[in-house]
Coordinates of C-alpha atoms in Angstrom, one line a residue:
Chain A
X1014 CA -22.5 -14.4 -7.7
X1015 CA -23.8 -17.1 -5.5
X1016 CA -23.7 -16.5 -1.7
X1017 CA -24.2 -19.1 1.0
X1018 CA -24.8 -18.2 4.6
X1019 CA -24.8 -20.2 7.8
X1020 CA -25.0 -19.5 11.5
X1021 CA -21.5 -20.0 13.0
X1022 CA -22.2 -22.0 16.2
X1023 CA -24.7 -24.4 17.6
X1024 CA -24.6 -26.1 21.0
X1025 CA -26.9 -29.1 21.9
X1026 CA -27.1 -31.7 24.6
X1027 CA -26.3 -35.3 23.7
X1028 CA -29.5 -37.1 22.6
X1029 CA -31.2 -33.9 21.5
X1030 CA -31.9 -33.1 17.8
X1031 CA -29.6 -30.6 16.1
X1032 CA -30.8 -28.3 13.3
X1033 CA -28.3 -26.5 11.2
X1034 CA -29.6 -23.8 8.8
X1035 CA -28.3 -22.5 5.5
X1036 CA -29.5 -19.9 3.0
X1037 CA -28.3 -19.4 -0.6
X1038 CA -28.9 -16.9 -3.3
X1039 CA -28.8 -18.7 -6.6
X1040 CA -32.2 -20.1 -7.2
X1041 CA -31.0 -22.2 -10.1
X1042 CA -28.5 -24.2 -8.0
X1043 CA -28.8 -27.8 -9.1
X1044 CA -27.5 -29.6 -6.0
X1045 CA -27.2 -28.6 -2.4
X1046 CA -24.7 -30.4 -0.1
X1047 CA -23.9 -30.9 3.5
X1048 CA -20.3 -31.8 4.4
X1049 CA -18.8 -32.5 7.8
X1050 CA -15.2 -31.5 8.8
X1051 CA -13.5 -32.8 11.9
X1052 CA -10.4 -31.1 13.3
X1053 CA -7.4 -31.4 11.0
X1054 CA -9.3 -33.5 8.4
X1055 CA -10.8 -33.0 5.0
X1056 CA -14.5 -32.8 4.2
X1057 CA -16.8 -35.8 4.5
X1058 CA -19.9 -35.8 2.2
X1059 CA -22.8 -36.4 4.5
X1060 CA -25.7 -36.0 2.1
X1061 CA -27.0 -33.9 -0.8
X1062 CA -30.4 -33.0 -2.2
X1063 CA -31.4 -32.3 -5.8
X1064 CA -33.1 -29.0 -6.2
X1065 CA -36.5 -30.5 -7.2
X1066 CA -36.8 -32.4 -3.9
X1067 CA -38.2 -31.1 -0.7
X1068 CA -36.9 -33.6 1.7
X1069 CA -34.3 -36.3 2.0
X1070 CA -33.8 -38.7 4.9
X1071 CA -30.8 -40.9 5.5
X1072 CA -30.7 -42.6 8.9
X1073 CA -30.3 -39.9 11.5
X1074 CA -30.0 -37.1 8.9
X1075 CA -32.9 -35.2 7.4
X1076 CA -32.4 -32.5 4.8
X1077 CA -35.2 -30.0 4.2
X1078 CA -35.2 -27.7 1.2
X1079 CA -37.5 -24.7 0.8
X1080 CA -36.7 -23.6 -2.7
X1081 CA -39.0 -20.6 -2.6
X1082 CA -37.1 -19.2 0.4
X1083 CA -33.8 -20.6 -0.7
X1084 CA -33.4 -22.2 2.7
X1085 CA -31.7 -25.5 3.4
X1086 CA -31.6 -27.3 6.8
X1087 CA -29.8 -30.4 8.2
X1088 CA -31.4 -32.1 11.1
X1089 CA -29.4 -34.6 13.1
X1090 CA -31.5 -36.8 15.3
X1091 CA -30.2 -38.2 18.6
X1092 CA -27.1 -36.1 18.4
X1093 CA -24.0 -37.8 19.7
X1094 CA -20.6 -36.4 20.9
X1095 CA -19.1 -37.9 17.8
X1096 CA -21.2 -35.5 15.8
X1097 CA -19.2 -32.6 17.1
X1098 CA -17.6 -31.0 14.1
X1099 CA -17.9 -28.2 11.6
X1100 CA -20.8 -28.6 9.1
X1101 CA -20.6 -26.9 5.7
X1102 CA -23.5 -26.2 3.5
X1103 CA -22.6 -25.9 -0.2
X1104 CA -24.5 -25.0 -3.4
X1105 CA -23.5 -25.9 -6.9
X1106 CA -23.2 -22.9 -9.2
X1107 CA -25.6 -23.3 -12.1
X1108 CA -23.1 -21.5 -14.4
X1109 CA -19.9 -23.2 -13.5
X1110 CA -20.6 -26.4 -11.6
X1111 CA -18.3 -25.1 -8.8
X1112 CA -19.3 -25.5 -5.2
X1113 CA -19.9 -22.3 -3.2
X1114 CA -19.5 -23.0 0.6
X1115 CA -21.0 -21.3 3.6
X1116 CA -18.8 -20.3 6.4
X1117 CA -19.4 -23.5 8.4
X1118 CA -21.4 -24.1 11.5
X1119 CA -19.5 -25.4 14.5
X1120 CA -21.7 -28.0 16.3
X1121 CA -20.8 -28.6 19.9
X1122 CA -22.4 -31.6 21.6
X1123 CA -22.4 -31.6 25.4
X1124 CA -22.6 -34.8 27.3
Chain B
X1412 CA -16.5 -45.9 -3.2
X1413 CA -15.4 -42.3 -4.2
X1414 CA -12.3 -42.2 -2.2
X1415 CA -9.8 -39.4 -2.6
X1416 CA -6.3 -39.4 -1.1
X1417 CA -3.7 -36.7 -0.7
X1418 CA 0.0 -37.0 -0.1
X1419 CA 1.7 -35.8 2.1
X1420 CA -0.8 -35.2 4.9
X1421 CA 1.6 -32.6 6.3
X1422 CA 4.8 -31.0 5.3
X1423 CA 7.2 -28.5 6.8
X1424 CA 9.6 -26.7 4.5
X1425 CA 12.0 -23.8 4.5
X1426 CA 11.1 -20.5 2.9
X1427 CA 12.1 -20.4 -0.8
X1428 CA 11.7 -24.1 -1.5
X1429 CA 9.0 -25.8 -3.6
X1430 CA 6.5 -28.3 -2.3
X1431 CA 4.4 -30.7 -4.4
X1432 CA 1.1 -32.1 -3.1
X1433 CA -0.6 -35.0 -4.8
X1434 CA -4.3 -35.7 -5.1
X1435 CA -5.5 -39.1 -6.2
X1436 CA -8.9 -40.6 -6.9
X1437 CA -8.5 -44.2 -5.7
X1438 CA -11.5 -46.0 -7.1
X1439 CA -12.8 -43.7 -9.8
X1440 CA -11.7 -41.6 -12.7
X1441 CA -11.9 -37.9 -12.5
X1442 CA -11.6 -35.6 -15.5
X1443 CA -11.9 -32.7 -13.1
X1444 CA -10.3 -32.1 -9.7
X1445 CA -10.4 -29.0 -7.6
X1446 CA -7.9 -27.4 -5.3
X1447 CA -9.0 -25.4 -2.2
X1448 CA -7.2 -23.5 0.5
X1449 CA -8.5 -23.2 4.0
X1450 CA -7.3 -20.8 6.7
X1451 CA -7.9 -21.6 10.4
X1452 CA -11.5 -21.3 11.4
X1453 CA -12.6 -20.3 7.9
X1454 CA -14.4 -21.8 5.0
X1455 CA -12.8 -23.3 1.9
X1456 CA -11.5 -21.0 -0.8
X1457 CA -11.4 -22.4 -4.4
X1458 CA -8.0 -21.9 -5.9
X1459 CA -8.3 -23.6 -9.2
X1460 CA -10.0 -26.3 -11.3
X1461 CA -7.7 -29.0 -12.6
X1462 CA -8.7 -30.5 -16.0
X1463 CA -7.2 -33.7 -17.2
X1464 CA -5.1 -33.2 -20.3
X1465 CA -5.4 -29.4 -20.4
X1466 CA -4.5 -26.3 -18.5
X1467 CA -5.9 -25.6 -15.1
X1468 CA -8.4 -22.8 -14.6
X1469 CA -7.4 -20.4 -11.8
X1470 CA -9.7 -18.3 -9.6
X1471 CA -9.2 -14.6 -9.6
X1472 CA -6.3 -13.5 -7.4
X1473 CA -4.6 -16.9 -7.5
X1474 CA -1.1 -16.7 -9.0
X1475 CA -0.6 -19.3 -11.7
X1476 CA 3.1 -19.2 -11.5
X1477 CA 3.0 -19.6 -7.8
X1478 CA 0.6 -22.5 -7.6
X1479 CA 1.4 -24.9 -10.5
X1480 CA -1.2 -27.5 -11.2
X1481 CA -0.7 -30.6 -13.4
X1482 CA -3.5 -33.2 -14.1
X1483 CA -1.6 -35.8 -16.1
X1484 CA -4.0 -38.7 -15.7
X1485 CA -7.6 -39.4 -14.8
X1486 CA -6.6 -40.3 -11.2
X1487 CA -3.9 -37.8 -10.3
X1488 CA -3.6 -34.1 -10.0
X1489 CA -0.6 -32.3 -8.4
X1490 CA -0.3 -28.9 -6.9
X1491 CA 3.2 -27.4 -6.6
X1492 CA 3.7 -24.4 -4.3
X1493 CA 6.8 -22.7 -5.8
X1494 CA 9.2 -20.6 -3.8
X1495 CA 7.1 -21.0 -0.7
X1496 CA 6.9 -18.3 1.9
X1497 CA 5.4 -18.3 5.4
X1498 CA 2.2 -16.7 4.1
X1499 CA 1.6 -19.8 2.0
X1500 CA 1.2 -21.8 5.1
X1501 CA -2.3 -23.2 5.1
X1502 CA -4.4 -26.3 4.8
X1503 CA -4.7 -27.4 1.2
X1504 CA -7.6 -29.7 0.2
X1505 CA -8.4 -31.3 -3.1
X1506 CA -11.6 -32.7 -4.4
X1507 CA -12.7 -34.7 -7.4
X1508 CA -15.9 -35.5 -9.3
X1509 CA -16.5 -39.1 -10.2
X1510 CA -16.8 -39.3 -13.9
X1511 CA -20.0 -37.6 -15.2
X1512 CA -21.4 -36.6 -11.7
X1513 CA -21.5 -33.2 -10.1
X1514 CA -20.8 -34.4 -6.5
X1515 CA -17.3 -33.5 -5.2
X1516 CA -15.5 -35.9 -2.9
X1517 CA -12.7 -34.5 -0.8
X1518 CA -9.3 -35.6 0.2
X1519 CA -8.1 -35.5 3.8
X1520 CA -6.1 -32.3 3.2
X1521 CA -2.4 -31.4 3.4
X1522 CA -1.1 -29.1 6.2
X1523 CA 1.7 -26.9 4.8
X1524 CA 4.0 -25.0 7.2
X1525 CA 6.6 -22.8 5.7
X1526 CA 9.3 -21.7 8.1

């Protein structure tokens, strides 16, 4: 079945750019998502990209999709302390429509 | 738009009691809702898919009689943890697809602690 992998931890300085990477195995995944989870809270949808797109930009967020390598990245420009959270990459299963989540990347932003 | 709420946000109960968690889509209709469980510092584990007007579809290893799901309307799904035990303590999160889309929007989660 589908597998989604992420690095577990990223630390950046406030004002720098953050890049969180994700790989997935199901090349027929229709949509790929980025969610943000703050402590004790649910998941907030940040952005998503359709599988026939290469890039999507939304304010400080840029999503890059390399379909050939099955690699997805989320770039956060001008990272702020409020961006500190766990970021989950998720791929929609082409067979079931269910979401398959990565392990989550903890982003730590240092002042 | 696409707001999902959960109630309660946290609950503490004694071992052997049952606990009901509600998931509501506030500004859209959802024929499908999903229930996840999340252990500390781990990812989300899909428990079941809740279908309005029909039986839920459970993931492998999830006990149907333990985790009862009812999706009685297009805006409400409930998860009842029956005869709860300390190992059921976890963070339960629901999500819903706005009608005819694939994108899931998540509720704020419910922290269950079983003593």
